[in-house]
Amino acid sequence: RRWGWGGLLMELGWTSTYLPPQVHHPAAPVPPFSSRVFYGIMFDAGSTGTRIHIYKFIQKDPGKTLPVLDSEMYHAIKPGLSEYKYNPEEGGNTIRQLLKIAKKTVPEEEWKRTPVVLRATAGLRLLTEEQAEGILKEVRSVFPSALRHFGSHTILAWVTVNFLTGHLYSNTRRTVGILDLGGGSTQITFLPKSKKTIETAPSSYTARFSLFNNTYELYTHSYLKNGLIAARLATLGALGADGLDWKVFTSPCLPKKYRAEVTFGGNTYKVSGIPDGYAGYKLCYYEVQRVIKGIFHQPYEVKGTNVFYAFSHYFDRANETGLISERGGTVEVRDFKKKAKEVCNKMTKYRPISPFLCMDMTYITCLLKEGFGFKDSTVLHLAKKVNNVETSWALGATFDFFRNFNIH
Ligand SMILES: *[C@@H]1O[C@H](CO)[C@@H](O)[C@H](O)[C@H]1NC(C)=O
Ligand SMILES: *[C@@H]1O[C@H](CO)[C@@H](O)[C@H](O)[C@H]1NC(C)=O
């Protein structure tokens, strides 16, 4: 019997051709007990910091049941690797610090067979290929199976959340969908119940992969210019506009007396409310609609009974406006709408939280209703953690181990 991660994945039904050669660790001795502990490590080199996630799993009945996540260790170092572009040696030090933590957390006899992923997010992408490979080499000197990973974020997040909510264990195919709203882009990912959803979707909106004995065909798409900050500028008509030196971009979504400069994607934009004009929900909704119209594909099935988890700015804005508590909660789409109206019609009250709160809440409402086509009564779960584990894509990336995920 093969132990270690590669063996585990094969036992769970991953086709061996999906496994890169690094996964085939030398056969380890079979422990004298029936359950065993193993680890997975994820380095996330993001734009604002480098993080490490160390997952500890317990496998009770190898080959018969799926592993259970026992705990997660998480540590972050700021700033991100991109800050060390001209000083890769210093950047290497952040990785070395995190490696130290990994070595302390994972018992030495496990190092050889512990899968390690370096996720190629913004931080790693800004380094030269040579610098990135240098970092990988250092990690490999401790964890020989370390790999760089380039898979889709949103699919990995889907795997993470469905693992944590126990939906990958059942054969019933009841899973939960994912909505994410970042600064630049926004994503939707779910497993359709109806074939028609896949049949009627553009082919680039579907992804098929195998995991834990099952094949999944997901509806998944990332809208690259429809994240919250990009949408703010698009609403103002500023995204891609000329004359940024002298133009002031105005909107009825902003408090009338608000004036500021906003930096995004290397440009600085002058923005303001409309000092002697109208402001409020209706006018604002009309403006944000233009950012969504004609861009979004509404999946056939989204109006159905799928359960969705919503993250990032969905969570942050719902928390800031008191829709949910800091620990998360559930809301209906109509709650976002109701709150957007309240915020827009009382802009001075909410201005201390953020002058963009009316625009953001209205955009979220419009995105959910007219972008994805959700009903007012669709329930969204808002959470940063599920079963006390960060719901980032990092855990999914650990499973993925890596490219054997085989996303088409
Ligand atoms: C995977 O599928 C095989 C064949 O259907 C089955 O015997 C095995 O128990 C399954 N493994 C898991 C972990 O569900
Ligand atoms: C929730 O919002 C409050 C108030 O804006 C903020 O202080 C807190 O950090 C937020 N919590 C989370 C988990 O984002």
Short mmCIF file of N, CA and C in Angstrom, two decimals, residues 154 186-189 204-205 219-224 372:
data_model
loop_
_atom_site.label_atom_id
_atom_site.label_comp_id
_atom_site.label_asym_id
_atom_site.label_seq_id
_atom_site.Cartn_x
_atom_site.Cartn_y
_atom_site.Cartn_z
N THR A 154 -11.33 30.49 -8.22
CA THR A 154 -12.72 30.35 -7.84
C THR A 154 -13.10 28.86 -7.74
N THR A 186 -15.03 39.80 -10.38
CA THR A 186 -16.05 39.10 -9.60
C THR A 186 -16.31 37.73 -10.22
N GLN A 187 -16.61 36.74 -9.37
CA GLN A 187 -16.75 35.37 -9.84
C GLN A 187 -18.02 34.70 -9.34
N ILE A 188 -18.50 33.78 -10.16
CA ILE A 188 -19.60 32.89 -9.75
C ILE A 188 -19.19 31.47 -10.12
N THR A 189 -19.40 30.54 -9.20
CA THR A 189 -19.06 29.13 -9.44
C THR A 189 -20.07 28.24 -8.72
N SER A 204 -16.76 28.57 -22.47
CA SER A 204 -15.70 29.03 -21.56
C SER A 204 -16.26 29.23 -20.13
N TYR A 205 -17.56 29.07 -19.95
CA TYR A 205 -18.17 29.25 -18.63
C TYR A 205 -18.34 27.93 -17.88
N TYR A 219 -20.40 25.29 -13.48
CA TYR A 219 -20.62 26.57 -14.15
C TYR A 219 -19.73 27.56 -13.42
N THR A 220 -18.78 28.18 -14.12
CA THR A 220 -17.87 29.09 -13.42
C THR A 220 -17.40 30.18 -14.35
N HIS A 221 -17.43 31.40 -13.86
CA HIS A 221 -16.92 32.50 -14.69
C HIS A 221 -16.39 33.64 -13.84
N SER A 222 -15.33 34.28 -14.36
CA SER A 222 -14.77 35.45 -13.71
C SER A 222 -14.98 36.64 -14.63
N TYR A 223 -15.68 37.64 -14.12
CA TYR A 223 -15.85 38.88 -14.87
C TYR A 223 -14.74 39.84 -14.46
N LEU A 224 -13.80 40.05 -15.37
CA LEU A 224 -12.53 40.66 -14.98
C LEU A 224 -12.63 42.14 -14.61
N PHE A 372 -26.36 38.35 -12.24
CA PHE A 372 -26.48 36.89 -12.18
C PHE A 372 -27.93 36.41 -12.30
#
